[in-house]
XYZ file of C-alpha atoms in Angstrom:
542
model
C 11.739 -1.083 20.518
C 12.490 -5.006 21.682
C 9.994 -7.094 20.574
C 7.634 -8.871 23.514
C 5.455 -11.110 25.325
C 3.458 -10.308 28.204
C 2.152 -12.698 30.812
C -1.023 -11.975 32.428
C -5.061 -10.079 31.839
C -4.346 -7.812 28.684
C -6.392 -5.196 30.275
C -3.996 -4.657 33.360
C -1.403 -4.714 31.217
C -2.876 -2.177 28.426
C -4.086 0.072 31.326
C -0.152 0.423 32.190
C 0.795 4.059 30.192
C 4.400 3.156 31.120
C 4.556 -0.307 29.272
C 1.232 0.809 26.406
C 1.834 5.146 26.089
C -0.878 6.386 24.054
C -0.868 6.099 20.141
C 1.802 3.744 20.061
C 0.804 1.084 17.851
C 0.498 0.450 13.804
C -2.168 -2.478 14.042
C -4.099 -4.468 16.380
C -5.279 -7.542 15.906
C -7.659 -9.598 17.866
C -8.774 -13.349 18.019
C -10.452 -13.204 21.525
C -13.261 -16.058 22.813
C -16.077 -16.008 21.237
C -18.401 -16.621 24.417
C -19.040 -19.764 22.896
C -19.407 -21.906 26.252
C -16.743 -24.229 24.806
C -13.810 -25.400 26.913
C -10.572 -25.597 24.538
C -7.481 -27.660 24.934
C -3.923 -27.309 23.581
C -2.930 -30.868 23.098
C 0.530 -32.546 23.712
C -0.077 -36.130 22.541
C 2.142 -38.757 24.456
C 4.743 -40.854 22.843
C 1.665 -43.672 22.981
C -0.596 -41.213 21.224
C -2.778 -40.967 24.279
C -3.880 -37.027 25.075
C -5.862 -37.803 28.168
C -2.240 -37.083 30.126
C -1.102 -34.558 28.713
C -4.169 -32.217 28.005
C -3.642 -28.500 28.464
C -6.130 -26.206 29.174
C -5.255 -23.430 26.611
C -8.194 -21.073 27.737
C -11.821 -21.569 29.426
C -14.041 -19.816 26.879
C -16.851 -19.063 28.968
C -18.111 -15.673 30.701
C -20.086 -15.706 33.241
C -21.767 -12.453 35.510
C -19.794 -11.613 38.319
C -16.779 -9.368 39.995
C -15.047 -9.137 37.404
C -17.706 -8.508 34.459
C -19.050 -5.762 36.880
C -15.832 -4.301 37.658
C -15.176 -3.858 33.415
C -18.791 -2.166 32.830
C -18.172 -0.220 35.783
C -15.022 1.059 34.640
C -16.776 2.004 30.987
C -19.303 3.760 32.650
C -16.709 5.617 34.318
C -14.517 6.120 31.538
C -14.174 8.976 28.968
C -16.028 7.509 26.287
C -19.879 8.340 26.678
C -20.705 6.333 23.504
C -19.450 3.300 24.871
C -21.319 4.058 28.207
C -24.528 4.752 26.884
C -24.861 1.250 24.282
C -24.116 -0.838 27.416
C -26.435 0.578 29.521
C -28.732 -0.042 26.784
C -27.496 -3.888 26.237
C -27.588 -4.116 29.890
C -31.487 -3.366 29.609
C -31.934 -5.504 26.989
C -29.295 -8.270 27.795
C -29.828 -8.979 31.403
C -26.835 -9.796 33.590
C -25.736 -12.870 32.091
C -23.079 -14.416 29.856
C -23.157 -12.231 26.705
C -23.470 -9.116 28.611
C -20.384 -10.303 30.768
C -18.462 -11.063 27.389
C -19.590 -7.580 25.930
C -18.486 -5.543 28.850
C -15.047 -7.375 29.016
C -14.520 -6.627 25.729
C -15.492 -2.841 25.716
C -12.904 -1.918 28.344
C -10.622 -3.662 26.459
C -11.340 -2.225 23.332
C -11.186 1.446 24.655
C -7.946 0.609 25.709
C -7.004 -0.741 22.218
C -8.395 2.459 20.726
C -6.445 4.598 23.128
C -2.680 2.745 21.958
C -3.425 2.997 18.347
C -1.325 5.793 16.163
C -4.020 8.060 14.435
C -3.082 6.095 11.191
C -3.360 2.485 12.640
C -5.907 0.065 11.980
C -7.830 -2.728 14.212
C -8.930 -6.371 12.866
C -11.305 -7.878 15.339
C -11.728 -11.605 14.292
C -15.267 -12.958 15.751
C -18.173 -15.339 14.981
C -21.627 -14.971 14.277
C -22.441 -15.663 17.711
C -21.470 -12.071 18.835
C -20.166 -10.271 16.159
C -23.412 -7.854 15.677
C -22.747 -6.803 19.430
C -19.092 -6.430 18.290
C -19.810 -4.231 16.009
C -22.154 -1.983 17.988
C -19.448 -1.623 20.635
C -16.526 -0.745 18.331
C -18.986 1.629 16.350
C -19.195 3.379 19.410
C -15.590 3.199 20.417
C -13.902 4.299 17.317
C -16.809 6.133 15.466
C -19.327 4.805 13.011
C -17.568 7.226 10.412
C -14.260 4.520 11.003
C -15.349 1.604 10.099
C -14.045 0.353 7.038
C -14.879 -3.418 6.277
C -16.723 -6.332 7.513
C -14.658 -9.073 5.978
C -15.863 -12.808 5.758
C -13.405 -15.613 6.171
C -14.072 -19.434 5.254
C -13.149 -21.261 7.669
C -14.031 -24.601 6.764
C -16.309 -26.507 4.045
C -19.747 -27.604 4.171
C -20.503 -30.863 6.655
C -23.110 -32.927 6.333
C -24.800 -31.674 9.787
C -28.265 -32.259 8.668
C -27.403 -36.090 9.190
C -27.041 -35.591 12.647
C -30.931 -33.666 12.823
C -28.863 -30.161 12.442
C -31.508 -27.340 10.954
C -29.222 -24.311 10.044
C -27.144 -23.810 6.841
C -23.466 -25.562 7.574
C -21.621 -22.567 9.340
C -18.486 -21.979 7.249
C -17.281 -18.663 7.878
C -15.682 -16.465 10.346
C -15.956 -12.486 10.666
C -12.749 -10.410 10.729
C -14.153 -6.439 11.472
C -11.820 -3.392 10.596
C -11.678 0.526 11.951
C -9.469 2.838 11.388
C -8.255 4.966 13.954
C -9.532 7.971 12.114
C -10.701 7.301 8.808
C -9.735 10.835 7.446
C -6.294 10.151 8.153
C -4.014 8.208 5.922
C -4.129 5.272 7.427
C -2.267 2.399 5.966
C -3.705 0.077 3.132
C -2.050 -1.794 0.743
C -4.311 -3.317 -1.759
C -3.211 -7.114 -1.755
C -4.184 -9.216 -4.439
C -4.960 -12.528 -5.785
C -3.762 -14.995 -9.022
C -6.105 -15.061 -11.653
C -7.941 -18.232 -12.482
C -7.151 -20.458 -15.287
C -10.157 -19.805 -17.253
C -9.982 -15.682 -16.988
C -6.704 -15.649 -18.179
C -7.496 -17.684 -21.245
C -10.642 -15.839 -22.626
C -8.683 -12.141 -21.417
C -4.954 -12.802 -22.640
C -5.321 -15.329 -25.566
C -2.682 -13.905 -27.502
C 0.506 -14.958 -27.170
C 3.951 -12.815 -28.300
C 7.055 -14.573 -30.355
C 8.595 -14.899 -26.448
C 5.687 -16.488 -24.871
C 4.344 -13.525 -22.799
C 0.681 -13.244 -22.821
C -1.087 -9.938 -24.121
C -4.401 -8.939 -24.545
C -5.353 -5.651 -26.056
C -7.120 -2.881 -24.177
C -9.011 0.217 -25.121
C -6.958 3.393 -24.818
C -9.759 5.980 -25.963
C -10.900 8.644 -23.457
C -13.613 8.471 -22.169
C -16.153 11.926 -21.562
C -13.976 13.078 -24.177
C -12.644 16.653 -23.158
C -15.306 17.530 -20.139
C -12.585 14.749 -18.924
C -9.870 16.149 -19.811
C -8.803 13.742 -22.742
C -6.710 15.208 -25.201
C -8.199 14.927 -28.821
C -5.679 13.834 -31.838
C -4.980 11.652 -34.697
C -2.931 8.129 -34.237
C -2.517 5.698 -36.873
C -4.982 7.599 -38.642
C -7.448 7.021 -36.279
C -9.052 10.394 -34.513
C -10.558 10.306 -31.134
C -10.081 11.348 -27.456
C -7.536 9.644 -26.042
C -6.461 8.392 -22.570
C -3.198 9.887 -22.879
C -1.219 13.043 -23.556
C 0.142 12.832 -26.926
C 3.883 12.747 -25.595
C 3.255 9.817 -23.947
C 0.888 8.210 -26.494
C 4.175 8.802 -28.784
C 6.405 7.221 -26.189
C 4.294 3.889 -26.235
C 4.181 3.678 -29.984
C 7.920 3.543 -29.997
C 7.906 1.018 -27.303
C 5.870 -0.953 -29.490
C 3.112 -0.681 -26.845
C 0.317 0.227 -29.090
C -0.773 -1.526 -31.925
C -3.496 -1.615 -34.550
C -5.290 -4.893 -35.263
C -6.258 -4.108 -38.665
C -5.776 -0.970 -41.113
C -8.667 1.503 -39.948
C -9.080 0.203 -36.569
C -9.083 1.793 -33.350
C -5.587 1.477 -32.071
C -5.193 -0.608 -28.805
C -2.923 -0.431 -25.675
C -1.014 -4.255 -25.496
C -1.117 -5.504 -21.932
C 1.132 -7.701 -20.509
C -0.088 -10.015 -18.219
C 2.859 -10.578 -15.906
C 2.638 -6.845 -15.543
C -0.941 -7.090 -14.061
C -0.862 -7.624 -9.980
C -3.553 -10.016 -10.181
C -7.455 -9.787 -8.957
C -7.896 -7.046 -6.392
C -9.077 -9.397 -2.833
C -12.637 -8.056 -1.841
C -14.154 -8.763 1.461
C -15.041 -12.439 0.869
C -12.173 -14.433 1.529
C -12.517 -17.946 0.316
C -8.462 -18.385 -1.275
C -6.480 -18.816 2.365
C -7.943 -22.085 3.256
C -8.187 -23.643 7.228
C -5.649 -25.603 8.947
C -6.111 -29.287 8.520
C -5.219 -31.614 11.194
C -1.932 -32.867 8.667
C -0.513 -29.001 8.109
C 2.742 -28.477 8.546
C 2.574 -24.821 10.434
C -0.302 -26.736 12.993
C 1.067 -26.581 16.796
C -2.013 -28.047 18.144
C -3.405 -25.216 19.512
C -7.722 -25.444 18.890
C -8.028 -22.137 17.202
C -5.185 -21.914 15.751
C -6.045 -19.497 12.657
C -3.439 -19.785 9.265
C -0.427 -17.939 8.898
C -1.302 -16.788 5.585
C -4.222 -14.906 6.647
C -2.499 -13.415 9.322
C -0.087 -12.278 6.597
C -1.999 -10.673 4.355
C -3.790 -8.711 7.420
C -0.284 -7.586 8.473
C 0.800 -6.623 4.846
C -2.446 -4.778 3.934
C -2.156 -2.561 7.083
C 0.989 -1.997 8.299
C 4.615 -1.162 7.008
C 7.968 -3.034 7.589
C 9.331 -1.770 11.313
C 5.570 -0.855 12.199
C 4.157 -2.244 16.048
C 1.814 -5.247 15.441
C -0.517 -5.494 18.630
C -2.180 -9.066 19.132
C -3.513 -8.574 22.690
C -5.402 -12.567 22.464
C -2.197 -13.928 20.696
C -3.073 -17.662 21.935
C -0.068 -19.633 20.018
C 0.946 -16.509 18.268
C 0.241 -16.993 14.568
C 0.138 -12.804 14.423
C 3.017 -12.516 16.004
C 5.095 -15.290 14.052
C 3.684 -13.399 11.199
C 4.860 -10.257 12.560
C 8.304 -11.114 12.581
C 8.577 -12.946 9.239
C 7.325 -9.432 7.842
C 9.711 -7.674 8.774
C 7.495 -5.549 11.595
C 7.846 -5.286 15.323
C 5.766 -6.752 17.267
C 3.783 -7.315 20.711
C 1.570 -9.984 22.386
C -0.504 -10.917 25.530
C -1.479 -13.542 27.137
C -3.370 -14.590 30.082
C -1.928 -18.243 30.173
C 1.273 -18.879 30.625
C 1.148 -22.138 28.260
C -0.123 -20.186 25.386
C 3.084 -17.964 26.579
C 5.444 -20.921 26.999
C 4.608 -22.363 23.477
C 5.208 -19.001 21.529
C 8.232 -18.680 23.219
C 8.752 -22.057 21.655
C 7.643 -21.611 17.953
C 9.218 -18.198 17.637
C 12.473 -19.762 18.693
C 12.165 -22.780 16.515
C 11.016 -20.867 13.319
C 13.499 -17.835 13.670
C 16.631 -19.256 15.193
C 18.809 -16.396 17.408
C 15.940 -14.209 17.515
C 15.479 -11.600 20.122
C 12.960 -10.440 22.275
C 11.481 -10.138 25.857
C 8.787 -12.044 28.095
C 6.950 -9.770 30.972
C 5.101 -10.722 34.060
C 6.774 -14.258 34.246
C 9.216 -14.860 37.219
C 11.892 -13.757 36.803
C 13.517 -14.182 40.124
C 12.690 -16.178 43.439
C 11.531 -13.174 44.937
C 8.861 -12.629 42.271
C 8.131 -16.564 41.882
C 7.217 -17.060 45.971
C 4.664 -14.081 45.117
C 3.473 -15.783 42.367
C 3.561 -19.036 44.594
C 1.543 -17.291 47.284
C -1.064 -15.056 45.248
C -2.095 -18.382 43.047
C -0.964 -21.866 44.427
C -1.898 -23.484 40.860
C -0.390 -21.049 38.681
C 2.680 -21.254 40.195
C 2.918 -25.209 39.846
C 1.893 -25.283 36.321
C 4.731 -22.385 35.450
C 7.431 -24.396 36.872
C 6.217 -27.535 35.536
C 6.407 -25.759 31.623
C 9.348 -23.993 32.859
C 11.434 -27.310 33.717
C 9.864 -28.096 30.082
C 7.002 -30.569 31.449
C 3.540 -30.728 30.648
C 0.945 -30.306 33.372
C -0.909 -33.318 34.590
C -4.091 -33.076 33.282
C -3.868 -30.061 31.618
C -3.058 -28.207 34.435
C -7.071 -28.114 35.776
C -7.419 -27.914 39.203
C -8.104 -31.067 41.747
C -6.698 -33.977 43.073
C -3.449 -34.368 40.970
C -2.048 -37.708 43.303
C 1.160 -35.725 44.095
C 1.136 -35.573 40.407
C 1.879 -31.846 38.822
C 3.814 -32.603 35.241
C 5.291 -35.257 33.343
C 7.949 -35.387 30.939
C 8.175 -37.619 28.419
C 11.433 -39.596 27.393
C 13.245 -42.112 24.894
C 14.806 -44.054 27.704
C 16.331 -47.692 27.743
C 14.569 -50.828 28.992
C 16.778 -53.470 29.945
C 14.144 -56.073 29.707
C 13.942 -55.679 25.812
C 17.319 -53.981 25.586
C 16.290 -50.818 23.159
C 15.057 -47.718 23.752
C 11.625 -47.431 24.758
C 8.515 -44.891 25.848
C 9.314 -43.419 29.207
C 8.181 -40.489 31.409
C 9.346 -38.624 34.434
C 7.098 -37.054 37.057
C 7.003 -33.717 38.386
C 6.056 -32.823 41.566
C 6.186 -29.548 43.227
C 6.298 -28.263 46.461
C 5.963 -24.737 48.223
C 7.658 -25.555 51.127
C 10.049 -28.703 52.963
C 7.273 -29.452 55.885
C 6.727 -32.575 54.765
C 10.405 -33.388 54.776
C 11.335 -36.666 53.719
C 7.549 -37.785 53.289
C 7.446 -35.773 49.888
C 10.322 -38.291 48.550
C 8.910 -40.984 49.890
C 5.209 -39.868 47.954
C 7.065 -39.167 44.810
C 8.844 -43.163 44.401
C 5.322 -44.626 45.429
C 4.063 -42.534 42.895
C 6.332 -43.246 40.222
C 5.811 -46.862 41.118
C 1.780 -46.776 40.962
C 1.863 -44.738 37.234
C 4.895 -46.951 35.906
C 6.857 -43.712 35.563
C 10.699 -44.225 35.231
C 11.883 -40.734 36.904
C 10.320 -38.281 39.346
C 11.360 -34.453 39.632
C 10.444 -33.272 42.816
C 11.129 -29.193 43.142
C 10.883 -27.016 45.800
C 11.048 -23.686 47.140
C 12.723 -24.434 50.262
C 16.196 -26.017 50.275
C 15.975 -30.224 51.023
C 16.770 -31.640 54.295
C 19.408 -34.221 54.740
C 17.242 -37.077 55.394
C 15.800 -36.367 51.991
C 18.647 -35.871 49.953
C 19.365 -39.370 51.718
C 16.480 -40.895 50.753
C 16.621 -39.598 47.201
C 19.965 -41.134 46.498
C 18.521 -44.300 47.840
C 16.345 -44.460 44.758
C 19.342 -45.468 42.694
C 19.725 -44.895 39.213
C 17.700 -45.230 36.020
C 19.486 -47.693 33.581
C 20.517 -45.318 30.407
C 22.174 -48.430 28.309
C 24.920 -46.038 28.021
C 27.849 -45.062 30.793
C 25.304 -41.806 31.977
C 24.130 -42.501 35.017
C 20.843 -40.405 35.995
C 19.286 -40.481 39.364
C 15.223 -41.808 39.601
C 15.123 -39.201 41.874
C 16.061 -35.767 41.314
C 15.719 -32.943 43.588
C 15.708 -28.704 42.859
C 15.101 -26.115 44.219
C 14.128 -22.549 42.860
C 17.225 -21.063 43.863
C 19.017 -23.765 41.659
C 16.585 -23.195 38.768
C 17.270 -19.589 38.319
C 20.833 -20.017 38.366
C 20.421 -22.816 35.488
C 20.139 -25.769 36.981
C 17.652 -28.301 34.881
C 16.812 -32.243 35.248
C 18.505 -34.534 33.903
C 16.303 -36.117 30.947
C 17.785 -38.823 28.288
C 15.834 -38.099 24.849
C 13.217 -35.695 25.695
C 10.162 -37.138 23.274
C 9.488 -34.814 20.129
C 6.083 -36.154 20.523
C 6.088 -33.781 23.219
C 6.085 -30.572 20.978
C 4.879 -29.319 17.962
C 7.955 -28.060 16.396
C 7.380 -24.653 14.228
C 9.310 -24.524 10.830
C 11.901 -22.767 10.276
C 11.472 -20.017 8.347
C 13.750 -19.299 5.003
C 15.529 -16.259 3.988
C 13.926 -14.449 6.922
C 15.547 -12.174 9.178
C 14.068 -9.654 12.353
C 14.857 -6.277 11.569
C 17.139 -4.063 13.488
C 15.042 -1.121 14.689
C-alpha cells in the first residue's frame, strides 16, 4: 500500500469502498473542530514579521444548521446502525436544530464510516474538549458498542493562567480529552503498554543500594503468596521454608545467577532487582509528562492546533504495529501522519483544505527526504483543474497560488482581493542601498484571457500601489500578443547579479503542468516553517 493524502470532505472520500474497503485500517485517529465558534489561522509571517498579509485560513471551526448538517443526520437515520439513529433523534429533541446538533450529526456519519474501515483488531482515538466530548462519547458508545470502550484519557494541554484577573469564574481549563474504542473489545486488539521514567525521588527510597559496578538494586519479596490454593510450590532455601513464587528449578537457576540473596543469616531470602531492567512507571490515563507546544519549539509549523509529536507517538506505538494503516481523517498539518512514518507504519490522511494539504506535503518532505507517497483529489491535469476552476472559483485560485508556492492574500478568505490572489516573498536586490533586501511578488490569477491586455495592465498598477517588486499573472487561457507585448514592456527586476528576471511574468496552466514555475531570486524562509529532519529514520518497504 503507497502511503497518501487526500484532498477534499473526509466523508465523501470514506464513503468511497474503492479508495476505504471495509476493515482496512489498524488505527484511527481524530483531532476534528471542536464546535468551538473560533475561526483559526495557519500563519506565514512576512519577512517584516507582519501576519496581516499572509494569514491563512486553516479551517472555519464553526457549524451551523443547514443542507449539509441535514443531509449527515439524514443519512444516519438511514443508515444501518439503529443505535446511532435512535441517540440523535433523541439529541435532536433535546438539542434543537442548532450548532451542536449540526456538529454532532456531522460527526456521527463520519464516525460510522470510521467504524466501518477499521480491522476487527484496530483501535480509534478521538481527541476532543470539554465542550462536546460527553456528546462524543454518547455517539461513539452507540457506534462501536458501550462494551468497546476502553479509556477516557486526559491530556494537559497547557498550565494554569491567571484568568480570574481578567473577571474569569471557572477553574483554568488545562486539559484536553483523547477517547478510545476498540473495534471489538473481545478481540485482540493491539496494546502495547508504554511507559514512563521514574522520578528522582522513587528511585532513591526503592533502589538505594548500589552493586560494586554501579547498577542500582533493590530487593523484592519472592514468597508466594495464597500459598498452594495458588499454586506456589512449598520448599526450603537458604534455610528458610515457605511458599515460594517460583518452581524450585528456577529458584535454583537464580541462586546461581547470584539473583537471590539473603540480607542476614535467618532471613527471608530476597529476589535482587535491577533497575535498568525495570521498563519504568506503567502511563495511566492522566497524561501530564508530554507537555504543549510553545510558541519557540522546534517541531512548531504554525499551524493553531497543532498537537505534539510525542503524543501522537506514543498513541501510534500503544496501538498499532510497524507496517500497520494509521488513519487521521482531520490530519490538519499532519503531526499523526509525520508520526506515522517515523514509526515505521503506513499511513493515510484527509483533508478538506488544500493548505493544510499543501503544508504536509511540505513537512513530510522536509523531515523525511526522498520519501514516497501520493496526494488525491488535487489537479492533477488541466482537464481536472478547469473543473475545479468552474465548480469553486476561490478554491481554484488559492490552489494555484500554493501550488506556484505563494501564499494567499489574506488568507485566502473571500472578497475584494484588488486583483490581488498570492504573494511571494523574496530576498531581492535594491539598487538604492545596494544589498539585498525584503521583496515580494504578486500573484494574480485569471480563468480566462477576456480581459486581454487590461489584466497586465491591472497587475503593474498593482504592483506599483502595494510596492511589490514582481507580479505573476496565470491563466487558463493562452496570452494574447498584445499582452505578451505589454508584459515585456515591464522590463526587468534588477537582481545585482547577471540574472535577468522579468517584473512581469506570464503562465499558463498548460505550462504549469508541464513544469514550468516563476522565476523567484531567494524565496524568503520566513515564508515556511521548515520541519526537521528526522535522524536514523527510514519509510518501510511494504
Amino acid at each position: 500500500m503507497t502511503n497518501r493524502l487526500y484532498y477534499g470532505d473526509n466523508l465523501d472520500w470514506l464513503s468511497n469502498h474503492a479508495h476505504f474497503p471495509d476493515a482496512t485500517v489498524d488505527l484511527v485517529y481524530l483531532d476534528p473542530p471542536f464546535n468551538s465558534n473560533a475561526t483559526y489561522s495557519q500563519l506565514f509571517k512576512s519577512p517584516d514579521g507582519k501576519s496581516a498579509d499572509s494569514q491563512i485560513e486553516a479551517f472555519e471551526d464553526t457549524w451551523v444548521w443547514g443542507l449539509s448538517a441535514e443531509a449527515a443526520y439524514d443519512r444516519v437515520l438511514k443508515g444501518d446502525n439503529t443505535d446511532a439513529a435512535e441517540l440523535l433523534q433523541a439529541l435532536r429533541r433535546f438539542l434543537h436544530d442548532n450548532s451542536m446538533m449540526a456538529y454532532l450529526a456531522m460527526m456521527a456519519a463520519r464516525l460510522i464510516e470510521l467504524h466501518r474501515v477499521l480491522k476487527p483488531t484496530g483501535s480509534l482515538y478521538l481527541h476532543c474538549d470539554p465542550t462536546a466530548s460527553h456528546y462524543l462519547k454518547l455517539l461513539l458508545d452507540a457506534v462501536f458498542g458501550v462494551e468497546n470502550f476502553i479509556n477516557e484519557i486526559s491530556w494537559r494541554r497547557t498550565t494554569a493562567k491567571a484568568d480570574y484577573q481578567q473577571g474569569a469564574r471557572h477553574f483554568p481549563r488545562l486539559r484536553d480529552i483523547i477517547l478510545r474504542y476498540a473495534k471489538d473489545g473481545k478481540a485482540a486488539y493491539v496494546f502495547h503498554q508504554p511507559f514512563a521514567a521514574y522520578d528522582a525521588e522513587y528511585i532513591k527510597t526503592k533502589y538505594a543500594s548500589v552493586d560494586a559496578d554501579g547498577r542500582r538494586y533493590m530487593l523484592d519479596n519472592i514468597t508466594g503468596p495464597g500459598g498452594a490454593s495458588k499454586g506456589n510450590a512449598h520448599y526450603e532455601v537458604m534455610g528458610v521454608t515457605r511458599y515460594w513464587r517460583y518452581s524450585r528449578i528456577n529458584m535454583e537457576r537464580l541462586i546461581a545467577e547470584g539473583r537471590i540473596v539473603q540480607p542476614s543469616p535467618g532471613a527471608v531470602p530476597r529476589y535482587k532487582r535491577y533497575l535498568d531492567e525495570m521498563p519504568g512507571v506503567p502511563v495511566g490515563d492522566d497524561w501530564d509528562d508530554i507537555r504543549p507546544l510553545n510558541s519557540q519549539a522546534q517541531e512548531r509549523l504554525g499551524y493553531p492546533t497543532q498537537k505534539p509529536q510525542a503524543l501522537l507517538e506514543r498513541i501510534i506505538a500503544a496501538s498499532s504495529n510497524p507496517g500497520d494503516v494509521v488513519l487521521d481523517p482531520f490530519c490538519g498539518c499532519g503531526t499523526a501522519v509525520h508520526a506515522a512514518e517515523k514509526l515505521g507504519r503506513r499511513w493515510i490522511g484527509i483533508d478538506i483544505t488544500h493548505l493544510s494539504i499543501s503544508l504536509i506535503e511540505k513537512r513530510l518532505r522536509d523531515a523525511f527526504p526522498g520519501i514516497d507517497f501520493v496526494t488525491e483529489g488535487l489537479p492533477k491535469d488541466l482537464a481536472s483543474a478547469q473543473l475545479l476552476a468552474e465548480r469553486d472559483k476561490h478554491e481554484f485560485q488559492k490552489w494555484v497560488v500554493t501550488w506556484v508556492g505563494g501564499r494567499p492574500w489574506k488568507g485566502g478568505q473571500k472578497g475584494a482581493d484588488g486583483g490581488i490572489d498570492g504573494l511571494i516573498f523574496f530576498d531581492g536586490f535594491d539598487a538604492k542601498l545596494g544589498k539585498a533586501t525584503g521583496q515580494k511578488a504578486i500573484i494574480s490569477v485569471k480563468g480566462g484571457a477576456s480581459k486581454g491586455v487590461g489584466f497586465v495592465a491591472d497587475l503593474i498598477e498593482s504592483i506599483g500601489r502595494n510596492g511589490a517588486a514582481l507580479g505573476i499573472l496565470i491563466m487558463a487561457a493562452l496570452p494574447t500578443k498584445e499582452m505578451e507585448k505589454r508584459a515585456a514592456a515591464a522590463g526587468f527586476f534588477d537582481t545585482g547579479t547577471a540574472v535577468q528576471v522579468p517584473r512581469i511574468q506570464i503562465f499558463t496552466l498548460a505550462e504549469l503542468f508541464a513544469g514550468k514555475r516563476p522565476v523567484i531570486p531567494n524565496v524568503s524562509t520566513a515564508m515556511f516553517k521548515v520541519a526537521p529532519e528526522e535522524k536514523g529514520q527510514a519509510s518501510l518497504d511494504l
